[in-house]
Short mmCIF file of C-alpha atoms in Angstrom, two decimals:
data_model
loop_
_atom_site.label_atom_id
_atom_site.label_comp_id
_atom_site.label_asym_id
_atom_site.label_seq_id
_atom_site.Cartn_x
_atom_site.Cartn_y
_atom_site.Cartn_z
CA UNK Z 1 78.40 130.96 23.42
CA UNK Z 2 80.84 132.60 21.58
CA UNK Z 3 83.46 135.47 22.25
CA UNK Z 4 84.18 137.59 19.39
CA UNK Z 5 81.60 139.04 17.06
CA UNK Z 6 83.66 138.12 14.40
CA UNK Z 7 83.17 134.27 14.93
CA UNK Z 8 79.18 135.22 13.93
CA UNK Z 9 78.46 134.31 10.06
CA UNK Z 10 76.66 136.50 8.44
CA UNK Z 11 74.06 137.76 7.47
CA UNK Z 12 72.99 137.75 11.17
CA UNK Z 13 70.27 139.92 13.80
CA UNK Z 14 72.54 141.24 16.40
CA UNK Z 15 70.88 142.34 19.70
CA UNK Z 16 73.16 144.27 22.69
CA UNK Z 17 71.36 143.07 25.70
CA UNK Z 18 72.63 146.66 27.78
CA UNK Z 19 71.19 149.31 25.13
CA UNK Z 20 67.75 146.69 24.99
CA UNK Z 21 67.82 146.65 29.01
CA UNK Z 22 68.81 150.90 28.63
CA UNK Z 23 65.55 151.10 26.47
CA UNK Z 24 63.33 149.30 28.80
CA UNK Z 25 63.98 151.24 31.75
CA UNK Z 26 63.89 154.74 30.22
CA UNK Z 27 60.65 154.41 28.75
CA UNK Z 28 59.22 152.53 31.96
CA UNK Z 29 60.45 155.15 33.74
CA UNK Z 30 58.83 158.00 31.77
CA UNK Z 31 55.20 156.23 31.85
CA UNK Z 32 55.71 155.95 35.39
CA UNK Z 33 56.07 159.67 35.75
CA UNK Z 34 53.23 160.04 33.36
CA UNK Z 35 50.52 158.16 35.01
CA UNK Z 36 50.83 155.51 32.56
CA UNK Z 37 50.65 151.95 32.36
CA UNK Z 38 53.56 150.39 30.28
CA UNK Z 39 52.24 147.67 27.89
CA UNK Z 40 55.24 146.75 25.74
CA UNK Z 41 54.20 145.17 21.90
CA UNK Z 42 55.78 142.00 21.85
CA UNK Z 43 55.66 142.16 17.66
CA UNK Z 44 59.15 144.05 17.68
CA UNK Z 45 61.21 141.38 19.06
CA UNK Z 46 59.03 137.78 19.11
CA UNK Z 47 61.26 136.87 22.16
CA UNK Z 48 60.16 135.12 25.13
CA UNK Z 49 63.16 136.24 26.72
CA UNK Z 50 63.21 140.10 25.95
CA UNK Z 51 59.35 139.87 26.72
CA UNK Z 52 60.57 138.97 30.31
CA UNK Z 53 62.94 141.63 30.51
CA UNK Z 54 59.77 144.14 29.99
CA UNK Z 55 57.79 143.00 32.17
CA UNK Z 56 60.17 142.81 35.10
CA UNK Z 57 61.09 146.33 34.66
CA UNK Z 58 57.48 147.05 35.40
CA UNK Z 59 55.44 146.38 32.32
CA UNK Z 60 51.41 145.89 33.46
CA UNK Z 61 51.04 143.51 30.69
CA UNK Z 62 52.09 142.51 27.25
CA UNK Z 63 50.79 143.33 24.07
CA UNK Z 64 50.64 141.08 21.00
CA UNK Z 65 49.04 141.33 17.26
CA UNK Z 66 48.04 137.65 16.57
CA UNK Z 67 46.71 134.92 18.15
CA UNK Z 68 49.52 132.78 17.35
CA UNK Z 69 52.23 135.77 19.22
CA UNK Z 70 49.95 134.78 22.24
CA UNK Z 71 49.80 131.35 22.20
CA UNK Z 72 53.93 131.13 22.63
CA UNK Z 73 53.72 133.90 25.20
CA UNK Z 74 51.43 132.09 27.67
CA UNK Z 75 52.71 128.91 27.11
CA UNK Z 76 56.42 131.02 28.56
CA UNK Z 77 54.13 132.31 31.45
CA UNK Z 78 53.07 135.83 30.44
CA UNK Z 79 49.94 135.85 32.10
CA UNK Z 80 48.25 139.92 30.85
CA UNK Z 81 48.13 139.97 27.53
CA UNK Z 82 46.29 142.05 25.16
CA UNK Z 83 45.75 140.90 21.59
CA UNK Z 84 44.78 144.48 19.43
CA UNK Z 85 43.70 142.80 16.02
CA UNK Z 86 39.71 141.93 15.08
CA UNK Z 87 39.56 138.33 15.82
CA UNK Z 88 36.84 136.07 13.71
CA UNK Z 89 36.20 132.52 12.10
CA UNK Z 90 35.97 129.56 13.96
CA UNK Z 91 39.28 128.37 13.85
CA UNK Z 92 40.62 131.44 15.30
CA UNK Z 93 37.65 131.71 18.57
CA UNK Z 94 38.35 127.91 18.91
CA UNK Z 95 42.39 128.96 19.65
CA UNK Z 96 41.63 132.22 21.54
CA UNK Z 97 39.25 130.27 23.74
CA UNK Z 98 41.56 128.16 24.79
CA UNK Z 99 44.27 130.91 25.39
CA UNK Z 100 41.68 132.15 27.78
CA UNK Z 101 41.20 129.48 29.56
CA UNK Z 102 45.00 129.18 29.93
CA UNK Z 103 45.74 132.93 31.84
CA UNK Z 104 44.53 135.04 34.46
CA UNK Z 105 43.70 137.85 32.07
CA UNK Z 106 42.89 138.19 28.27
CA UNK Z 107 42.11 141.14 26.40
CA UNK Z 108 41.05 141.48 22.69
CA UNK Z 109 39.70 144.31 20.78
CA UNK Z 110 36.91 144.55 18.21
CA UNK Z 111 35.42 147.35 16.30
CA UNK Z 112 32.37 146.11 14.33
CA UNK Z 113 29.06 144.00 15.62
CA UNK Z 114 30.22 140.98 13.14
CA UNK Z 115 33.11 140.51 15.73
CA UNK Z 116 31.08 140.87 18.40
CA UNK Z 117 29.34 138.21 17.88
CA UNK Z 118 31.64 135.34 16.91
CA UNK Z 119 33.11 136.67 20.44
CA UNK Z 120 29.59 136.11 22.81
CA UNK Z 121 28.39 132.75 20.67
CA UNK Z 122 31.77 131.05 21.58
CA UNK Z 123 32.29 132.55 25.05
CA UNK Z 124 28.68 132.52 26.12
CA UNK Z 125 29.17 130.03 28.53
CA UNK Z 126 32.38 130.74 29.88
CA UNK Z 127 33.19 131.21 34.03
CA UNK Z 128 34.87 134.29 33.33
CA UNK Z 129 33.97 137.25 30.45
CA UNK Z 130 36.27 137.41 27.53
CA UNK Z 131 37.53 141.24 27.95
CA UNK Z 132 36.63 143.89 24.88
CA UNK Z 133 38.11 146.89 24.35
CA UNK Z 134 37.00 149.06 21.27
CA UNK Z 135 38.94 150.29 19.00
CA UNK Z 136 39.29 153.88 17.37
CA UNK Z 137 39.87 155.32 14.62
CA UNK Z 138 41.67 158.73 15.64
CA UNK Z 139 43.46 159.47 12.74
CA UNK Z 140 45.58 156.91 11.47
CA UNK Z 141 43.20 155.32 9.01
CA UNK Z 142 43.47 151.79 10.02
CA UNK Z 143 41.08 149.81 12.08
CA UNK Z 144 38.47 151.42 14.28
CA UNK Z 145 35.08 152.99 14.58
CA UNK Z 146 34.96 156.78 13.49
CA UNK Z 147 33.05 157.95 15.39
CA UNK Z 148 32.75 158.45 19.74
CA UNK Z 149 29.14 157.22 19.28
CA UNK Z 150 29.86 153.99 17.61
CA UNK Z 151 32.12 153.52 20.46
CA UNK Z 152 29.47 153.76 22.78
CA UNK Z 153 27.04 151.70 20.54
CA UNK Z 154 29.46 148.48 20.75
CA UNK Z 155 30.23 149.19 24.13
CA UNK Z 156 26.40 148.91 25.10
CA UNK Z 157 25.90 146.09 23.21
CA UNK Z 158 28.85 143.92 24.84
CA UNK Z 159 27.03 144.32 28.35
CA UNK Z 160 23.81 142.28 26.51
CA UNK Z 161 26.44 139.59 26.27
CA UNK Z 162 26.80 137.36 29.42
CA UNK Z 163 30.34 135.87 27.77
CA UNK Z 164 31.90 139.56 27.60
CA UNK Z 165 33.01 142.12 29.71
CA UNK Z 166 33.89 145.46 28.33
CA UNK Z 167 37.45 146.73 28.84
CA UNK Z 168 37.59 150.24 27.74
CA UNK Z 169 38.79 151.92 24.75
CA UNK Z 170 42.12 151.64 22.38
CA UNK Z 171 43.75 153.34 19.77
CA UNK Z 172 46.76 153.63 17.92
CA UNK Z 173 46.81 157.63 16.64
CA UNK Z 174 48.77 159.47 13.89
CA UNK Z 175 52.20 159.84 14.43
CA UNK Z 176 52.33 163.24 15.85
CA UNK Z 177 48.87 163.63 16.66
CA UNK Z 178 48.20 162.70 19.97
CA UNK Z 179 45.69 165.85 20.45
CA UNK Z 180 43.23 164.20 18.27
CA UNK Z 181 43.30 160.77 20.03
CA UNK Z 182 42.97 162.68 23.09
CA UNK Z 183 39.69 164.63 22.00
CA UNK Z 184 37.83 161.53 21.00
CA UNK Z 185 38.62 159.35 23.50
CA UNK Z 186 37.68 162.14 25.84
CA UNK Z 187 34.31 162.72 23.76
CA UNK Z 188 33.93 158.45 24.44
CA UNK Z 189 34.81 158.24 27.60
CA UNK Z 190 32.20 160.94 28.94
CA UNK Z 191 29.72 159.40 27.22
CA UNK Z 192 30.12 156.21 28.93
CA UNK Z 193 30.16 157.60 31.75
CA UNK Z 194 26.80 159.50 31.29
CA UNK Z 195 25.41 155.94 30.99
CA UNK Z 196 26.99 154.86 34.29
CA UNK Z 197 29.85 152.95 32.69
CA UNK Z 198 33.14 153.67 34.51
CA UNK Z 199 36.69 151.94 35.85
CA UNK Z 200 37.59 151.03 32.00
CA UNK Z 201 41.03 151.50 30.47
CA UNK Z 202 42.00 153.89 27.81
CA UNK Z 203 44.91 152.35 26.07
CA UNK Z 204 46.82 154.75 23.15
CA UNK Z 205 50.29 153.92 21.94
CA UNK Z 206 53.35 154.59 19.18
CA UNK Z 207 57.06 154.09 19.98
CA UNK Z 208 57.42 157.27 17.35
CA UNK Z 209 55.69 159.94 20.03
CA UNK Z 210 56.06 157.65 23.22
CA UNK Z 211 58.45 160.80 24.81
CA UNK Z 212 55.41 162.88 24.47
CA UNK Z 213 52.69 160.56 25.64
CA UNK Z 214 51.00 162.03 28.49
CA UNK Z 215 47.34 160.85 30.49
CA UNK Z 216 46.14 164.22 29.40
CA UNK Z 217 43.23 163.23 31.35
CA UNK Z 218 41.98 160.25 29.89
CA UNK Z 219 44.40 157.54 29.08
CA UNK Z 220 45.55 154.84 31.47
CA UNK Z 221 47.84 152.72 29.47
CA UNK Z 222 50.49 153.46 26.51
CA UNK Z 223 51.32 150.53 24.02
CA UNK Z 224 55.24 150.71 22.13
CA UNK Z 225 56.80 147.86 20.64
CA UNK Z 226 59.26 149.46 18.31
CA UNK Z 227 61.30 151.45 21.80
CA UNK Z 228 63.24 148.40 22.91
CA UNK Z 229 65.58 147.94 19.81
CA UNK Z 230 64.71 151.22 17.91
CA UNK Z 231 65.80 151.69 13.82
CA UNK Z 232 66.29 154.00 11.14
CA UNK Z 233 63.07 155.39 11.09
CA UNK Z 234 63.41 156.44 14.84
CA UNK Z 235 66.53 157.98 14.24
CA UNK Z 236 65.00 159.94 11.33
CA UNK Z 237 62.20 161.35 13.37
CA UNK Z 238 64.84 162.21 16.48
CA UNK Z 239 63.06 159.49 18.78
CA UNK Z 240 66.52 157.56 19.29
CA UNK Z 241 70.01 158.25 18.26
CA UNK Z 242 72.81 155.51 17.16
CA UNK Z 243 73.76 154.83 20.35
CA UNK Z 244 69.99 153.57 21.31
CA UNK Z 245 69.27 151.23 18.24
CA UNK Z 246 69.83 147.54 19.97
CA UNK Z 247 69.52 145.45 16.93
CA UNK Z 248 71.42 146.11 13.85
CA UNK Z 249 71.87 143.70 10.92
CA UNK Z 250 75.90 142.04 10.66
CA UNK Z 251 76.45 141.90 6.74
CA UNK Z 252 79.69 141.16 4.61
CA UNK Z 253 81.08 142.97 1.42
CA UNK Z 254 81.15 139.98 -1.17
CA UNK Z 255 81.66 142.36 -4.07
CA UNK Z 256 83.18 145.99 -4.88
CA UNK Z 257 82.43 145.84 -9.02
CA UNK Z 258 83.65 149.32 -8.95
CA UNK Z 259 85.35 151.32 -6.20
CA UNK Z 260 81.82 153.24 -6.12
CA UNK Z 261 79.55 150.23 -5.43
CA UNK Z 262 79.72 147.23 -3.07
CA UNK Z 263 77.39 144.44 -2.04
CA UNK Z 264 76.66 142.52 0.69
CA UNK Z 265 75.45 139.21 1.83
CA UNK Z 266 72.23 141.00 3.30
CA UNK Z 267 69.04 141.35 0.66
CA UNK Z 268 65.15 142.07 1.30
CA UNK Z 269 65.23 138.51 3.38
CA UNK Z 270 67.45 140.28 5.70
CA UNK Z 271 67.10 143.64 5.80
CA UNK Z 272 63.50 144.26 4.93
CA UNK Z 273 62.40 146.28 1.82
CA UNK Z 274 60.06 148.68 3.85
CA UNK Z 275 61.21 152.29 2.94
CA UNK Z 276 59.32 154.09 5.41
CA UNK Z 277 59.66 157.37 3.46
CA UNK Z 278 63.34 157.09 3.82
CA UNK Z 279 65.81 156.98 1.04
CA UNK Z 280 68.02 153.34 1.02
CA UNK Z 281 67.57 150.41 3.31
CA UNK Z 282 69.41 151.14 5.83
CA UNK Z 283 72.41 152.90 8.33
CA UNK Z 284 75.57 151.83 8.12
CA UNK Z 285 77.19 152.52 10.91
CA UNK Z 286 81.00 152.32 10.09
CA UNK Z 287 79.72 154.60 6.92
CA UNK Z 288 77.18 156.94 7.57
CA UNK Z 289 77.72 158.44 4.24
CA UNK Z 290 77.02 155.45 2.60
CA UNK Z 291 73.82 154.40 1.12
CA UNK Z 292 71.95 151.21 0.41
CA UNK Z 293 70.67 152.04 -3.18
CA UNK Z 294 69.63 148.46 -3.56
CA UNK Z 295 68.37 145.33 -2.23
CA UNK Z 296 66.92 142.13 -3.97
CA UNK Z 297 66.49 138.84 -2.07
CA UNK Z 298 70.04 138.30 -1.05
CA UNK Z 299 72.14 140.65 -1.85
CA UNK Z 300 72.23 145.06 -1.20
CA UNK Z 301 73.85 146.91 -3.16
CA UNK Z 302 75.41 149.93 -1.18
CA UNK Z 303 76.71 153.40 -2.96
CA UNK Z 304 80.23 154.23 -1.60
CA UNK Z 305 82.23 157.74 -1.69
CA UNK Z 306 84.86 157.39 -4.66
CA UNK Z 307 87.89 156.99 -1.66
CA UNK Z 308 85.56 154.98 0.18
CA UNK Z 309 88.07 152.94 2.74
CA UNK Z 310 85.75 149.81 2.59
CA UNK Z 311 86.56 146.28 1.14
CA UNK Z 312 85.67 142.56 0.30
CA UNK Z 313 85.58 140.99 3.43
CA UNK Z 314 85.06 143.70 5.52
CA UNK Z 315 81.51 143.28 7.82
CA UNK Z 316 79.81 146.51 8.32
CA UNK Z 317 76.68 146.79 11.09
CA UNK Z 318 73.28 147.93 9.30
CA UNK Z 319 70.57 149.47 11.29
CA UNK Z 320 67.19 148.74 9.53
CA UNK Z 321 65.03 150.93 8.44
CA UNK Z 322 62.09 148.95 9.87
CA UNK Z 323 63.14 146.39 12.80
CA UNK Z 324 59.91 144.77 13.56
CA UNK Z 325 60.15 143.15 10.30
CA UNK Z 326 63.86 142.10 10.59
CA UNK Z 327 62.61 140.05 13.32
CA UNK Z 328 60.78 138.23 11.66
CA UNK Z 329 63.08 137.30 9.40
CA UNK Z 330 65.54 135.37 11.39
CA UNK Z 331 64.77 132.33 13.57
CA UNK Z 332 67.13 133.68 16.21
CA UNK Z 333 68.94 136.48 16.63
CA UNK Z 334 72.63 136.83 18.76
CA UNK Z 335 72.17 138.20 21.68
CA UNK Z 336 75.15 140.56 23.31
CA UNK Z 337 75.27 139.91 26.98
CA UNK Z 338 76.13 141.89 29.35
CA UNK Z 339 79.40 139.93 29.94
CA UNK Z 340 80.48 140.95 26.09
CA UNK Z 341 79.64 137.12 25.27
CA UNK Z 342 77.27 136.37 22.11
CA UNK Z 343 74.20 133.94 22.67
CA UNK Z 344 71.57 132.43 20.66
CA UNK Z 345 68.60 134.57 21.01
CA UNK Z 346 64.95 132.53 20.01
CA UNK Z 347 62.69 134.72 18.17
CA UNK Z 348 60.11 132.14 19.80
CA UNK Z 349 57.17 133.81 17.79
CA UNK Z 350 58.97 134.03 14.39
CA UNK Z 351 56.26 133.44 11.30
CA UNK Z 352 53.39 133.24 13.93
CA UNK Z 353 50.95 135.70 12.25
CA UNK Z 354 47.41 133.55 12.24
#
């Protein structure tokens, strides 16, 4: 435990456990008064501990990317979780297999027959069906079928397989474009239900539009990872402000070559090189005008105003453009407390992406 922030080397994650706790409960609140299940993503923060904190605010489940994000969950006693990423090879079935023997409830998601199939030869025998839910494309060009009657097609062929049990329907939209994940899932869902398949979930998500998420008639659940600790590219799109971004990057001046330019101890294996459409890597808090021009693996280079008060030794605190990836960066983070005192905080999943 330690007292003062200033005892904390650097370059160091930096987590305030009251604006984390603030973050939980506003969004739970607003899915509440949306008709909305909360199902946090777990990729943001990798903690067992913050993971807990969603979840007792309400949370219906958790939601994790990999297999190996799962595997540390369950083994803490998360017992919902829903893995959104096309899961094949042996290797990988063998694992998730035994993660579902391991909980009361396991979701995964699929979006093409090759996937399918891995799924029902290994969980053919199984006392309880592996839960599918499809995945759409609705605009964000990622995973996911294209079309409503592909979604239907996949969904039919899951009830030939006595190892699988479909779920329902998931899909992370466009940022900003809710109306068009609404229309296809709504195009889906009644055609399931012309075929007499009903009481499935319809899971959307996106910490960028999660103030506007709404049932609108068909969803059931809402996925957001990024919400609990925010970053720059929240702020940019008016989603947060400062005072809601829980995890911000501690970094030390080393250098001032010219009274113009300064760099710190924090690089790309701090900070994170994702841009995000944003200019510099980063907000620094102490000096918003300020701009982090650089970064290579250790050190960032930051532009400075001409009577620019900062200097060597001086730590400034850095919120990231991207956070997720920060995360993942660090094999524990410093948690705030609510007491004021700093704690080691376990990013238990760190570097588990198979």
């Amino acid at each position: 435990m330690i007292s003062n922030v200033n005892e904390i080397d650097t370059p160091a994650l930096i987590v305030d456990e009251r604006i984390a706790r603030n973050n939980i409960a506003s969004l739970q609140k607003h899915c509440n008064s949306a008709g909305l299940k909360l199902r946090p993503h777990i990729k943001t923060h990798k903690s067992v501990r913050m993971a807990k904190l969603q979840l007792e605010a309400g949370a219906a489940g958790i939601n994790c990317q990999k297999i190996g994000e799962a595997e540390i969950m369950a083994n803490a006693g998360c017992d919902d979780i829903l893995i959104t990423f096309n899961i094949l090879g042996e290797a990988k079935l063998s694992r998730l297999k035994a993660l579902h023997e391991k909980i009361s409830k396991l979701t995964v998601v699929a979006d093409n027959s090759t996937v399918i199939a891995g799924l029902g030869d290994v969980f053919v025998k199984t006392d309880h069906p592996l839960n599918i839910m499809i995945e759409c494309d609705t605009g964000a060009g990622r995973c996911g079928v294209q079309s409503p009657d592909e979604a239907v097609g996949l969904a039919e062929s899951i009830s030939t397989l006595s190892g699988l049990k479909f779920a329902g329907l998931m899909t992370y939209p466009a940022a900003g474009d809710n109306a068009s994940a609404a229309q296809f899932m709504k195009q889906s869902s009644a055609q399931l239900n012309a075929r007499g398949i009903q009481g499935f979930e319809v899971s959307t998500g996106g910490t960028p539009d999660m103030w506007q998420s709404q049932a609108q008639g068909v969803f059931t659940e809402y996925r957001a990872g990024t919400y609990i600790y925010n970053d720059r590219s929240l702020l940019a799109r008016g989603t947060c402000n400062v005072n809601d971004c829980a995890g911000v990057v501690l970094a030390t001046v080393v250098s001032m070559p010219t009274p113009e330019r300064a760099v710190i101890d924090a690089g790309s294996k701090a900070l994170t090189s994702d841009l995000l459409g944003l200019d510099g890597h980063g907000h620094v808090i102490e000096y918003p005008d300020s701009q982090i021009v650089a970064l290579s693996e250790e050190h960032g280079t930051l532009k400075l105003n001409p009577d620019s008060a900062l200097r060597i030794g001086d730590r400034i605190r850095i919120i990231p453009n991207h956070v997720c990836v920060v995360s993942n960066l660090f094999d524990s983070a410093w948690l705030k407390e609510l007491s004021g005192a700093y704690v080691p905080l376990p990013i238990d999943a760190r570097g588990c992406v198979w």
